[in-house]
mmCIF file of C-alpha atoms and ligand atoms in Angstrom:
data_model
loop_
_atom_site.group_PDB
_atom_site.id
_atom_site.type_symbol
_atom_site.label_atom_id
_atom_site.label_comp_id
_atom_site.label_asym_id
_atom_site.label_seq_id
_atom_site.Cartn_x
_atom_site.Cartn_y
_atom_site.Cartn_z
ATOM 1 C CA MET G 527 -24.151 1.157 -0.094
ATOM 2 C CA PHE G 528 -24.485 5.307 0.283
ATOM 3 C CA LEU G 529 -22.244 7.440 -1.768
ATOM 4 C CA ASN G 530 -21.066 10.866 -1.304
ATOM 5 C CA THR G 531 -19.002 13.296 -2.917
ATOM 6 C CA ILE G 532 -16.622 15.429 -1.328
ATOM 7 C CA ILE G 533 -14.350 17.647 -2.657
ATOM 8 C CA ILE G 534 -10.562 17.483 -1.014
ATOM 9 C CA GLY G 535 -8.112 20.228 -2.393
ATOM 10 C CA LYS G 536 -9.130 19.072 -6.347
ATOM 11 C CA ILE G 537 -9.978 15.148 -6.264
ATOM 12 C CA LEU G 538 -12.971 14.170 -6.155
ATOM 13 C CA MET G 539 -13.324 11.495 -3.443
ATOM 14 C CA ASN G 540 -16.413 9.315 -3.318
ATOM 15 C CA THR G 541 -17.031 8.196 0.085
ATOM 16 C CA GLU G 542 -19.423 4.459 0.131
ATOM 17 C CA ILE G 543 -20.107 3.419 2.550
ATOM 18 C CA TYR G 544 -22.203 -0.110 3.097
ATOM 19 C CA PHE G 545 -24.598 -0.764 5.694
ATOM 20 C CA GLU G 546 -25.991 -4.785 6.690
ATOM 21 C CA LYS G 547 -28.503 -4.797 3.609
ATOM 22 C CA ASP G 548 -25.275 -4.964 1.418
ATOM 23 C CA GLY G 549 -23.933 -7.952 3.182
ATOM 24 C CA ASP G 550 -24.300 -11.600 2.145
ATOM 25 C CA LEU G 551 -23.613 -14.489 3.993
ATOM 26 C CA SER G 552 -24.034 -16.973 1.022
ATOM 27 C CA PHE G 553 -20.839 -16.055 -0.357
ATOM 28 C CA LEU G 554 -19.235 -17.241 2.268
ATOM 29 C CA GLN G 555 -20.667 -21.020 2.445
ATOM 30 C CA ASN G 556 -18.025 -23.963 2.220
ATOM 31 C CA ARG G 557 -15.502 -21.388 2.627
ATOM 32 C CA ASP G 558 -13.099 -22.283 5.986
ATOM 33 C CA ILE G 559 -12.001 -19.220 8.451
ATOM 34 C CA ALA G 560 -8.501 -19.335 10.002
ATOM 35 C CA ILE G 561 -7.905 -17.309 12.757
ATOM 36 C CA ILE G 562 -3.959 -16.433 13.018
ATOM 37 C CA GLY G 563 -3.883 -14.704 16.530
ATOM 38 C CA TYR G 564 -5.830 -15.081 19.673
ATOM 39 C CA GLY G 565 -6.206 -12.307 21.364
ATOM 40 C CA ASN G 566 -7.696 -8.271 21.005
ATOM 41 C CA GLN G 567 -9.246 -9.077 17.812
ATOM 42 C CA GLY G 568 -8.901 -12.535 17.482
ATOM 43 C CA LYS G 569 -11.065 -13.782 20.104
ATOM 44 C CA ALA G 570 -13.412 -11.019 19.830
ATOM 45 C CA GLN G 571 -13.391 -11.292 15.191
ATOM 46 C CA ALA G 572 -13.430 -15.576 16.116
ATOM 47 C CA LEU G 573 -16.413 -15.168 18.753
ATOM 48 C CA ASN G 574 -18.694 -13.056 16.336
ATOM 49 C CA LEU G 575 -17.860 -15.010 12.861
ATOM 50 C CA ARG G 576 -18.515 -18.468 15.104
ATOM 51 C CA ASP G 577 -22.170 -16.771 15.816
ATOM 52 C CA SER G 578 -23.052 -15.705 12.018
ATOM 53 C CA GLY G 579 -22.711 -19.527 10.732
ATOM 54 C CA CYS G 580 -18.786 -19.553 10.229
ATOM 55 C CA LYS G 581 -16.313 -22.369 10.394
ATOM 56 C CA VAL G 582 -13.539 -20.879 11.993
ATOM 57 C CA ILE G 583 -10.869 -22.239 13.142
ATOM 58 C CA ILE G 584 -8.100 -21.127 14.991
ATOM 59 C CA GLY G 585 -4.049 -20.987 14.525
ATOM 60 C CA ASN G 586 -1.636 -20.272 16.197
ATOM 61 C CA GLN G 587 1.767 -20.989 18.381
ATOM 62 C CA ASP G 588 1.847 -23.518 21.440
ATOM 63 C CA ASP G 589 0.954 -21.130 24.733
ATOM 64 C CA ASP G 590 -1.708 -19.433 26.567
ATOM 65 C CA TYR G 591 -4.078 -18.035 23.756
ATOM 66 C CA LYS G 592 -4.370 -21.481 21.612
ATOM 67 C CA LEU G 593 -5.609 -23.113 25.222
ATOM 68 C CA ARG G 594 -7.960 -19.673 25.360
ATOM 69 C CA ALA G 595 -9.473 -20.925 21.792
ATOM 70 C CA LYS G 596 -9.344 -24.523 23.324
ATOM 71 C CA LYS G 597 -11.470 -23.356 26.279
ATOM 72 C CA ASP G 598 -13.761 -20.929 24.206
ATOM 73 C CA GLY G 599 -14.721 -24.640 22.579
ATOM 74 C CA PHE G 600 -12.636 -23.838 18.772
ATOM 75 C CA GLU G 601 -10.113 -26.366 17.119
ATOM 76 C CA THR G 602 -6.584 -25.348 17.335
ATOM 77 C CA PHE G 603 -3.402 -25.633 14.551
ATOM 78 C CA SER G 604 -0.573 -23.919 13.664
ATOM 79 C CA ILE G 605 -0.008 -21.392 11.893
ATOM 80 C CA ALA G 606 1.408 -22.898 9.593
ATOM 81 C CA GLU G 607 -1.788 -25.937 9.619
ATOM 82 C CA SER G 608 -4.362 -22.837 9.909
ATOM 83 C CA VAL G 609 -3.116 -21.667 6.960
ATOM 84 C CA SER G 610 -2.425 -24.646 4.439
ATOM 85 C CA GLN G 611 -6.253 -26.088 5.784
ATOM 86 C CA ALA G 612 -8.475 -22.669 5.424
ATOM 87 C CA GLU G 613 -9.416 -20.627 2.456
ATOM 88 C CA ILE G 614 -10.316 -17.792 4.157
ATOM 89 C CA ILE G 615 -6.865 -16.354 6.728
ATOM 90 C CA PHE G 616 -6.983 -13.410 8.671
ATOM 91 C CA LEU G 617 -4.160 -11.972 10.391
ATOM 92 C CA LEU G 618 -4.725 -11.165 13.381
ATOM 93 C CA ILE G 619 -1.408 -10.881 14.802
ATOM 94 C CA PRO G 620 0.686 -7.678 16.043
ATOM 95 C CA ASP G 621 1.596 -5.701 13.227
ATOM 96 C CA GLU G 622 4.841 -5.359 13.730
ATOM 97 C CA ILE G 623 5.602 -9.743 13.736
ATOM 98 C CA MET G 624 3.332 -10.021 11.025
ATOM 99 C CA LYS G 625 6.313 -10.052 7.396
ATOM 100 C CA GLY G 626 8.302 -12.347 10.109
ATOM 101 C CA VAL G 627 4.824 -14.670 10.785
ATOM 102 C CA PHE G 628 4.146 -14.090 7.035
ATOM 103 C CA GLU G 629 7.434 -14.917 4.947
ATOM 104 C CA LYS G 630 8.321 -18.258 7.227
ATOM 105 C CA GLN G 631 4.676 -19.810 8.033
ATOM 106 C CA ILE G 632 1.873 -17.974 5.929
ATOM 107 C CA LEU G 633 3.480 -17.790 2.696
ATOM 108 C CA PRO G 634 5.029 -21.458 2.677
ATOM 109 C CA ASN G 635 1.453 -22.803 3.137
ATOM 110 C CA LEU G 636 -0.293 -20.330 1.216
ATOM 111 C CA GLY G 637 -1.245 -22.071 -1.465
ATOM 112 C CA GLU G 638 -3.255 -20.718 -4.749
ATOM 113 C CA ASN G 639 -7.026 -19.010 -4.402
ATOM 114 C CA LYS G 640 -6.770 -17.880 -0.546
ATOM 115 C CA VAL G 641 -8.336 -15.360 0.187
ATOM 116 C CA LEU G 642 -5.892 -13.000 3.601
ATOM 117 C CA VAL G 643 -7.659 -10.630 5.375
ATOM 118 C CA PHE G 644 -5.683 -7.905 7.641
ATOM 119 C CA ALA G 645 -7.127 -5.901 10.627
ATOM 120 C CA SER G 646 -4.871 -2.881 10.071
ATOM 121 C CA GLY G 647 -3.689 -1.119 6.107
ATOM 122 C CA TYR G 648 -0.030 -0.763 7.860
ATOM 123 C CA ASN G 649 1.525 -4.221 6.724
ATOM 124 C CA ILE G 650 -0.156 -2.986 3.275
ATOM 125 C CA GLY G 651 -0.708 0.511 2.754
ATOM 126 C CA PHE G 652 3.671 0.585 3.205
ATOM 127 C CA LYS G 653 4.059 -2.456 1.322
ATOM 128 C CA ILE G 654 6.582 -4.227 3.967
ATOM 129 C CA ILE G 655 4.130 -7.959 3.015
ATOM 130 C CA ASP G 656 3.729 -8.343 -0.656
ATOM 131 C CA PRO G 657 1.323 -11.462 -1.098
ATOM 132 C CA PRO G 658 1.300 -13.043 -3.948
ATOM 133 C CA GLU G 659 -0.985 -12.062 -7.170
ATOM 134 C CA GLN G 660 -3.429 -15.088 -6.733
ATOM 135 C CA THR G 661 -4.734 -14.127 -3.513
ATOM 136 C CA ASP G 662 -7.309 -11.868 -2.384
ATOM 137 C CA VAL G 663 -6.140 -9.330 0.013
ATOM 138 C CA LEU G 664 -8.960 -7.509 2.175
ATOM 139 C CA LEU G 665 -8.890 -5.432 5.024
ATOM 140 C CA ILE G 666 -11.406 -5.211 7.870
ATOM 141 C CA ALA G 667 -9.998 -2.534 10.141
ATOM 142 C CA PRO G 668 -12.687 -1.650 13.208
ATOM 143 C CA ARG G 669 -12.389 1.549 14.849
ATOM 144 C CA MET G 670 -12.794 -0.496 18.235
ATOM 145 C CA ILE G 671 -10.898 -3.070 20.432
ATOM 146 C CA GLY G 672 -11.425 -6.351 20.046
ATOM 147 C CA ALA G 673 -13.625 -6.126 23.672
ATOM 148 C CA GLY G 674 -16.347 -3.325 22.112
ATOM 149 C CA VAL G 675 -16.310 -5.585 19.206
ATOM 150 C CA ARG G 676 -17.657 -8.677 20.545
ATOM 151 C CA GLU G 677 -18.882 -6.603 23.397
ATOM 152 C CA ASN G 678 -21.555 -4.575 19.828
ATOM 153 C CA TYR G 679 -21.917 -7.885 18.420
ATOM 154 C CA LEU G 680 -23.829 -8.681 21.238
ATOM 155 C CA LEU G 681 -25.385 -6.549 21.589
ATOM 156 C CA GLY G 682 -27.094 -5.876 18.414
ATOM 157 C CA LYS G 683 -24.971 -2.683 17.345
ATOM 158 C CA GLY G 684 -22.634 -2.875 15.966
ATOM 159 C CA PHE G 685 -19.375 -0.689 15.270
ATOM 160 C CA TYR G 686 -17.776 1.262 12.165
ATOM 161 C CA SER G 687 -14.689 -0.369 10.566
ATOM 162 C CA PHE G 688 -12.345 1.172 7.233
ATOM 163 C CA ILE G 689 -12.452 -1.702 4.405
ATOM 164 C CA SER G 690 -10.360 -1.914 1.092
ATOM 165 C CA ILE G 691 -9.787 -4.862 -1.662
ATOM 166 C CA GLU G 692 -5.828 -4.271 -2.297
ATOM 167 C CA GLN G 693 -6.744 -7.596 -4.637
ATOM 168 C CA ASP G 694 -8.570 -9.764 -6.486
ATOM 169 C CA ALA G 695 -7.796 -12.369 -7.890
ATOM 170 C CA SER G 696 -10.886 -14.753 -7.361
ATOM 171 C CA GLY G 697 -13.858 -12.337 -8.583
ATOM 172 C CA LYS G 698 -15.318 -11.936 -5.867
ATOM 173 C CA ALA G 699 -13.218 -9.748 -3.040
ATOM 174 C CA LYS G 700 -16.711 -7.330 -2.454
ATOM 175 C CA HIS G 701 -18.415 -10.457 -1.986
ATOM 176 C CA ILE G 702 -16.627 -12.329 0.401
ATOM 177 C CA LEU G 703 -15.741 -8.062 1.606
ATOM 178 C CA LEU G 704 -19.470 -7.784 2.617
ATOM 179 C CA ALA G 705 -20.214 -11.190 3.630
ATOM 180 C CA LEU G 706 -16.697 -11.241 6.537
ATOM 181 C CA CYS G 707 -18.244 -7.584 7.355
ATOM 182 C CA LYS G 708 -22.036 -9.269 7.884
ATOM 183 C CA ALA G 709 -20.698 -12.233 9.897
ATOM 184 C CA LEU G 710 -18.700 -9.849 11.639
ATOM 185 C CA GLY G 711 -21.125 -7.187 12.727
ATOM 186 C CA THR G 712 -19.378 -4.370 11.669
ATOM 187 C CA LEU G 713 -22.183 -3.304 8.619
ATOM 188 C CA LYS G 714 -24.886 -2.970 11.860
ATOM 189 C CA LYS G 715 -23.291 0.419 12.291
ATOM 190 C CA GLY G 716 -20.807 1.303 9.196
ATOM 191 C CA ALA G 717 -17.390 0.000 6.500
ATOM 192 C CA VAL G 718 -16.132 2.867 5.250
ATOM 193 C CA PHE G 719 -14.288 2.102 1.641
ATOM 194 C CA LEU G 720 -11.137 3.505 2.213
ATOM 195 C CA SER G 721 -7.040 2.969 0.545
ATOM 196 C CA PHE G 722 -4.882 0.158 2.939
ATOM 197 C CA LYS G 723 -2.519 3.313 3.149
ATOM 198 C CA GLN G 724 -5.441 6.056 3.870
ATOM 199 C CA GLU G 725 -6.348 3.324 6.862
ATOM 200 C CA ALA G 726 -3.100 3.302 8.398
ATOM 201 C CA VAL G 727 -2.128 6.445 8.239
ATOM 202 C CA LEU G 728 -5.612 8.076 9.087
ATOM 203 C CA ASP G 729 -4.464 5.481 12.786
ATOM 204 C CA LEU G 730 -0.585 6.764 13.091
ATOM 205 C CA PHE G 731 -1.838 10.075 12.670
ATOM 206 C CA ASN G 732 -4.632 10.289 15.657
ATOM 207 C CA GLU G 733 -1.673 8.504 17.222
ATOM 208 C CA GLN G 734 1.219 10.440 16.165
ATOM 209 C CA ALA G 735 -0.632 14.049 16.264
ATOM 210 C CA PHE G 736 -4.287 14.531 17.386
ATOM 211 C CA GLY G 737 -3.031 11.982 20.824
ATOM 212 C CA PRO G 738 0.067 13.541 21.831
ATOM 213 C CA ALA G 739 -1.197 17.290 21.055
ATOM 214 C CA PHE G 740 -4.006 16.412 23.226
ATOM 215 C CA GLY G 741 -2.183 14.720 26.480
ATOM 216 C CA ARG G 742 0.262 18.127 25.818
ATOM 217 C CA VAL G 743 -3.127 20.219 26.691
ATOM 218 C CA LEU G 744 -3.467 18.441 29.804
ATOM 219 C CA LEU G 745 -0.892 17.944 30.761
ATOM 220 C CA SER G 746 -0.492 21.726 30.377
ATOM 221 C CA SER G 747 -3.547 22.179 32.089
ATOM 222 C CA ILE G 748 -3.232 19.507 35.262
ATOM 223 C CA TYR G 749 1.050 21.947 35.720
ATOM 224 C CA THR G 750 -0.642 25.052 35.797
ATOM 225 C CA LEU G 751 -3.228 24.255 38.007
ATOM 226 C CA ILE G 752 -0.741 22.560 40.477
ATOM 227 C CA ASP G 753 1.855 25.546 40.346
ATOM 228 C CA ALA G 754 -0.962 27.782 40.851
ATOM 229 C CA GLY G 755 -1.334 26.295 44.333
ATOM 230 C CA TYR G 756 -4.386 23.836 44.149
ATOM 231 C CA SER G 757 -4.219 20.417 45.284
ATOM 232 C CA GLU G 758 -2.943 17.868 43.119
ATOM 233 C CA GLU G 759 -6.250 15.589 44.216
ATOM 234 C CA ALA G 760 -8.229 17.904 43.213
ATOM 235 C CA VAL G 761 -6.422 19.305 40.300
ATOM 236 C CA LEU G 762 -6.506 15.614 38.979
ATOM 237 C CA ILE G 763 -10.251 15.228 39.695
ATOM 238 C CA GLU G 764 -11.442 18.485 37.902
ATOM 239 C CA MET G 765 -9.233 17.165 35.090
ATOM 240 C CA ILE G 766 -9.444 13.236 34.179
ATOM 241 C CA LEU G 767 -10.364 11.167 37.429
ATOM 242 C CA SER G 768 -14.300 12.670 37.620
ATOM 243 C CA GLY G 769 -15.152 11.550 34.120
ATOM 244 C CA GLU G 770 -16.462 13.928 33.468
ATOM 245 C CA MET G 771 -14.401 14.726 30.256
ATOM 246 C CA GLU G 772 -15.028 10.880 29.146
ATOM 247 C CA TYR G 773 -18.943 11.726 29.224
ATOM 248 C CA VAL G 774 -18.252 15.478 27.391
ATOM 249 C CA TYR G 775 -16.477 13.184 24.245
ATOM 250 C CA GLN G 776 -19.249 10.623 24.253
ATOM 251 C CA LYS G 777 -21.514 13.343 23.397
ATOM 252 C CA PHE G 778 -19.489 14.595 20.717
ATOM 253 C CA SER G 779 -19.389 11.021 19.178
ATOM 254 C CA LYS G 780 -23.351 10.374 20.348
ATOM 255 C CA ILE G 781 -25.562 14.333 19.273
ATOM 256 C CA GLY G 782 -22.137 16.150 17.792
ATOM 257 C CA MET G 783 -19.807 18.649 19.136
ATOM 258 C CA VAL G 784 -21.590 21.337 18.604
ATOM 259 C CA LYS G 785 -24.661 20.376 19.941
ATOM 260 C CA GLN G 786 -23.717 18.948 22.845
ATOM 261 C CA LEU G 787 -23.260 22.853 24.118
ATOM 262 C CA ASP G 788 -26.496 22.763 25.274
ATOM 263 C CA LEU G 789 -26.024 19.784 27.905
ATOM 264 C CA HIS G 790 -23.363 22.753 29.410
ATOM 265 C CA SER G 791 -24.928 25.841 31.638
ATOM 266 C CA HIS G 792 -24.754 29.073 29.971
ATOM 267 C CA THR G 793 -22.143 30.398 32.189
ATOM 268 C CA SER G 794 -19.994 27.249 30.395
ATOM 269 C CA GLN G 795 -21.172 28.190 26.978
ATOM 270 C CA TYR G 796 -20.488 31.684 26.848
ATOM 271 C CA GLY G 797 -17.076 31.097 28.517
ATOM 272 C CA ALA G 798 -15.843 28.176 26.590
ATOM 273 C CA ILE G 799 -16.654 30.571 23.499
ATOM 274 C CA THR G 800 -15.376 33.880 24.498
ATOM 275 C CA ARG G 801 -12.060 31.744 25.041
ATOM 276 C CA GLY G 802 -11.837 29.673 22.082
ATOM 277 C CA ILE G 803 -10.427 32.610 20.125
ATOM 278 C CA LYS G 804 -7.073 33.139 22.099
ATOM 279 C CA PHE G 805 -6.132 29.927 20.730
ATOM 280 C CA THR G 806 -7.005 30.328 17.577
ATOM 281 C CA SER G 807 -3.139 30.640 16.835
ATOM 282 C CA LEU G 808 -1.832 27.570 18.397
ATOM 283 C CA PRO G 809 1.253 26.521 16.146
ATOM 284 C CA LEU G 810 -0.448 23.089 15.440
ATOM 285 C CA LYS G 811 -1.678 23.080 12.081
ATOM 286 C CA LYS G 812 1.903 23.375 10.535
ATOM 287 C CA LYS G 813 2.755 20.713 13.002
ATOM 288 C CA PHE G 814 0.008 18.211 12.300
ATOM 289 C CA SER G 815 0.612 18.685 8.817
ATOM 290 C CA GLU G 816 4.908 17.611 9.431
ATOM 291 C CA ILE G 817 4.235 14.747 10.867
ATOM 292 C CA LEU G 818 1.199 13.503 8.214
ATOM 293 C CA GLU G 819 3.443 14.150 5.728
ATOM 294 C CA ASN G 820 6.559 11.588 7.430
ATOM 295 C CA ILE G 821 3.705 8.876 7.535
ATOM 296 C CA GLU G 822 2.237 9.478 4.695
ATOM 297 C CA SER G 823 5.910 9.428 2.253
ATOM 298 C CA GLY G 824 6.190 6.264 4.686
ATOM 299 C CA GLY G 825 9.686 8.167 6.986
ATOM 300 C CA PHE G 826 7.485 6.739 9.939
ATOM 301 C CA THR G 827 8.010 3.429 9.211
ATOM 302 C CA GLU G 828 10.361 3.437 7.846
ATOM 303 C CA GLU G 829 12.227 3.907 11.105
ATOM 304 C CA TRP G 830 9.687 1.945 13.468
ATOM 305 C CA GLU G 831 11.107 -1.126 11.411
ATOM 306 C CA LYS G 832 14.735 -0.705 12.074
ATOM 307 C CA ASP G 833 14.905 -2.543 15.095
ATOM 308 C CA ILE G 834 17.544 -0.123 17.637
ATOM 309 C CA ASN G 835 13.942 1.519 17.642
ATOM 310 C CA LYS G 836 12.025 -1.731 19.075
ATOM 311 C CA LEU G 837 15.086 -1.147 21.899
ATOM 312 C CA LYS G 838 14.709 3.045 22.067
ATOM 313 C CA LEU G 839 10.984 2.627 22.695
ATOM 314 C CA LYS G 840 12.023 0.265 25.755
ATOM 315 C CA PHE G 841 13.972 3.433 27.304
ATOM 316 C CA LEU G 842 11.968 5.744 26.646
ATOM 317 C CA LYS G 843 8.811 3.528 28.354
ATOM 318 C CA PHE G 844 11.455 4.004 31.124
ATOM 319 C CA PHE G 845 12.100 7.350 31.356
ATOM 320 C CA ALA G 846 7.879 7.842 31.421
ATOM 321 C CA THR G 847 8.271 6.377 34.489
ATOM 322 C CA ARG G 848 10.051 8.907 36.202
ATOM 323 C CA THR G 849 7.883 12.197 34.433
ATOM 324 C CA ARG G 850 6.428 14.427 36.930
ATOM 325 C CA ILE G 851 2.684 13.459 35.977
ATOM 326 C CA ASN G 852 2.722 9.660 36.980
ATOM 327 C CA LYS G 853 4.332 10.475 40.286
ATOM 328 C CA ILE G 854 1.667 12.387 40.419
ATOM 329 C CA GLU G 855 -0.529 10.422 40.149
ATOM 330 C CA LYS G 856 0.696 7.694 41.776
ATOM 331 C CA ASN G 857 0.679 9.602 45.126
ATOM 332 C CA VAL G 858 -2.702 11.156 44.047
ATOM 333 C CA ARG G 859 -4.223 7.598 43.502
ATOM 334 C CA LYS G 860 -2.827 6.518 46.219
ATOM 335 C CA ASN G 861 -4.419 8.864 48.487
ATOM 336 C CA LEU G 862 -7.574 8.749 46.874
ATOM 337 C CA GLN G 863 -8.096 5.256 48.153
ATOM 338 C CA LYS G 864 -7.988 3.796 44.375
ATOM 339 C CA LYS G 865 -6.626 0.594 44.129
ATOM 340 C CA GLU G 866 -4.485 0.234 40.655
ATOM 341 C CA TYR G 867 -2.659 3.317 42.123
ATOM 342 C CA ASP G 868 0.922 2.281 40.991
ATOM 343 C CA ILE G 869 -0.122 0.423 37.619
ATOM 344 C CA PHE G 870 2.789 2.434 35.393
ATOM 345 C CA ASP G 871 6.278 0.890 36.367
ATOM 346 C CA GLN G 872 8.966 -1.103 33.925
ATOM 347 C CA PRO G 873 11.436 -2.533 34.429
ATOM 348 C CA MET G 874 14.813 -0.645 34.426
ATOM 349 C CA PRO G 875 16.662 -1.421 31.081
ATOM 350 C CA SER G 876 19.322 -4.491 31.325
ATOM 351 C CA LYS G 877 23.416 -3.904 31.357
ATOM 352 C CA GLU G 878 23.025 -5.548 27.978
ATOM 353 C CA ASP G 879 19.888 -2.847 26.874
ATOM 354 C CA VAL G 880 22.130 -0.061 28.024
ATOM 355 C CA ARG G 881 24.937 -1.844 25.324
ATOM 356 C CA LYS G 882 23.354 -2.129 22.412
ATOM 357 C CA ALA G 883 22.005 1.403 23.372
ATOM 358 C CA GLU G 884 25.097 2.481 23.042
ATOM 359 C CA ILE G 885 25.060 4.604 19.056
ATOM 360 C CA ILE G 886 22.126 5.824 20.195
ATOM 361 C CA LYS G 887 22.935 7.412 23.050
ATOM 362 C CA LYS G 888 23.348 11.025 22.424
ATOM 363 C CA GLU G 889 19.675 10.482 21.026
ATOM 364 C CA LEU G 890 18.611 9.006 24.300
ATOM 365 C CA ASP G 891 20.319 11.476 26.407
ATOM 366 C CA ASP G 892 17.767 14.374 24.909
ATOM 367 C CA PHE G 893 14.602 12.508 25.679
ATOM 368 C CA GLU G 894 15.400 11.757 29.002
ATOM 369 C CA GLU G 895 16.617 15.694 29.942
ATOM 370 C CA TYR G 896 13.010 16.308 27.682
ATOM 371 C CA MET G 897 11.154 13.391 29.666
ATOM 372 C CA ASN G 898 12.062 14.652 33.581
ATOM 373 C CA GLU G 899 10.713 17.948 33.062
ATOM 374 C CA PHE G 900 7.365 16.014 31.066
HETATM 375 P P1 LIG B 1699 -2.567 -8.680 20.608
HETATM 376 O O1 LIG B 1699 -1.234 -8.330 20.407
HETATM 377 O O2 LIG B 1699 -3.993 -9.188 20.982
HETATM 378 O O3 LIG B 1699 -2.104 -10.104 18.748
HETATM 379 C C1 LIG B 1699 -1.981 -11.598 20.443
HETATM 380 C C2 LIG B 1699 -2.000 -12.578 19.552
HETATM 381 O O4 LIG B 1699 -0.922 -12.083 18.498
HETATM 382 C C3 LIG B 1699 -1.673 -13.924 19.789
HETATM 383 O O5 LIG B 1699 -2.803 -15.151 19.947
HETATM 384 C C4 LIG B 1699 -0.325 -13.658 20.248
HETATM 385 O O6 LIG B 1699 0.583 -15.215 20.590
HETATM 386 C C5 LIG B 1699 -0.064 -13.550 18.235
HETATM 387 N N1 LIG B 1699 1.214 -13.549 18.494
HETATM 388 C C6 LIG B 1699 1.981 -12.380 19.293
HETATM 389 N N2 LIG B 1699 3.658 -12.357 19.155
HETATM 390 C C7 LIG B 1699 3.384 -13.717 17.736
HETATM 391 C C8 LIG B 1699 4.570 -14.012 17.509
HETATM 392 N N3 LIG B 1699 6.222 -13.724 17.771
HETATM 393 N N4 LIG B 1699 3.939 -15.302 16.194
HETATM 394 C C9 LIG B 1699 2.993 -15.517 16.262
HETATM 395 N N5 LIG B 1699 1.897 -14.849 17.128
HETATM 396 C C10 LIG B 1699 2.049 -14.356 17.676
HETATM 397 O O7 LIG B 1699 -2.528 -8.166 18.748
HETATM 398 P P2 LIG B 1699 -4.240 -7.136 18.356
HETATM 399 O O8 LIG B 1699 -5.066 -8.169 18.266
HETATM 400 O O9 LIG B 1699 -4.443 -5.894 18.850
HETATM 401 O O10 LIG B 1699 -3.845 -6.600 17.542
HETATM 402 C C11 LIG B 1699 -4.440 -7.159 15.441
HETATM 403 C C12 LIG B 1699 -4.218 -6.934 14.734
HETATM 404 O O11 LIG B 1699 -5.841 -6.120 14.338
HETATM 405 C C13 LIG B 1699 -3.309 -5.646 14.198
HETATM 406 O O12 LIG B 1699 -3.345 -5.776 13.045
HETATM 407 C C14 LIG B 1699 -3.900 -4.859 14.789
HETATM 408 O O13 LIG B 1699 -3.262 -3.926 13.766
HETATM 409 C C15 LIG B 1699 -5.544 -4.688 14.486
HETATM 410 N N6 LIG B 1699 -6.185 -3.468 15.495
HETATM 411 C C16 LIG B 1699 -6.865 -3.659 16.801
HETATM 412 C C17 LIG B 1699 -7.225 -3.258 17.355
HETATM 413 C C18 LIG B 1699 -7.010 -2.935 19.082
HETATM 414 O O14 LIG B 1699 -7.429 -2.637 19.430
HETATM 415 N N7 LIG B 1699 -5.950 -3.953 19.302
HETATM 416 C C19 LIG B 1699 -8.370 -2.171 16.648
HETATM 417 C C20 LIG B 1699 -7.547 -2.550 14.667
HETATM 418 C C21 LIG B 1699 -7.647 -3.399 14.558
HETATM 419 P P3 LIG B 1699 1.765 -15.926 20.825
HETATM 420 O O15 LIG B 1699 1.642 -14.749 22.296
HETATM 421 O O16 LIG B 1699 0.503 -17.116 21.842
HETATM 422 O O17 LIG B 1699 2.367 -16.255 19.907
#
């Protein structure tokens, strides 16, 4: 384990980071594992655990995902059956439906001395799910999509994860956690210990602050150039389709933001550094702090838990099909003979949806207007 002490405000924080030598697979002997959900993470994590010598079964509803698991050679069961059969239970289903599945299908079959493993801090960190006291509650949240979890395991490279322990009923939670991390392959790269809530907040902040702000900067650049008369094709190639930015971002990760400057021309280095000063007064920090506060206080979670906002999302995704950038992208992709030129489409909400959304009509009208200008 590596311990790095940092000072945030006036609080001393220790960052605990775990590596390969910290995990002992013998803690998984005679402990059967059930993976609930065979989607992005479920498939990848089930295969990694099995290849590391664990006994793994799959719990899923009767449908295509279950068939996929069978084809991959797993024994499959209903969610309820798999929960009663295994000692360690990974919950790898979408966060927004987890509470319902947990209360109806998992809790009644849980029994005692079980270990629950989450891949996101959301439901525990924001107290949406409240597991029984006699259960170990662990977090292994990969900073990687499912396909990457599998691919990097096979390549022996590993992937970063955020890990945590919310309840240690067995007194062995840390040993089990690190053994599972080793079997999944994450210790090859490093697992960072933090709380469930911190993991969830980091994830939501990235999605709600950095992501949209970055999107806005990109769009402003694209529209500035197109409105100044540059061709849509040339602008989209310059800003996105060339893949150059993707490559630069990879270099941020591999060698660092400052060092990667060396890979650009001197003209580029001079221009980027001298013009950077013009953007230091963007009011981002204030907005980012507001978004962070809304996430940390549970404001966002409370909003998203309401069914009306699932309906709102349907409308927002439909409005997104009408944005200026979606039209430009479709056109440019077609002209460049890219196969996926009309990938983003969303059906118009039904009459029934429109009727149900009557109570948020004003809000939807505002969003529609804002997205038409987007
Ligand atoms: P997916 O959307 O891929 O999960 C699909 C699985 O969930 C399928 O097995 C599906 O089975 C099942 N499922 C969906 N709806 C229901 C339902 N109502 N009842 C029972 N089962 C259902 O999920 P992810 O793998 O993306 O996410 C799983 C967890 O991993 C989440 O906690 C997420 O936050 C976390 N995570 C995800 C990452 C990612 O890259 N995707 C990265 C890191 C963490 P069926 O439809 O057959 O019921």
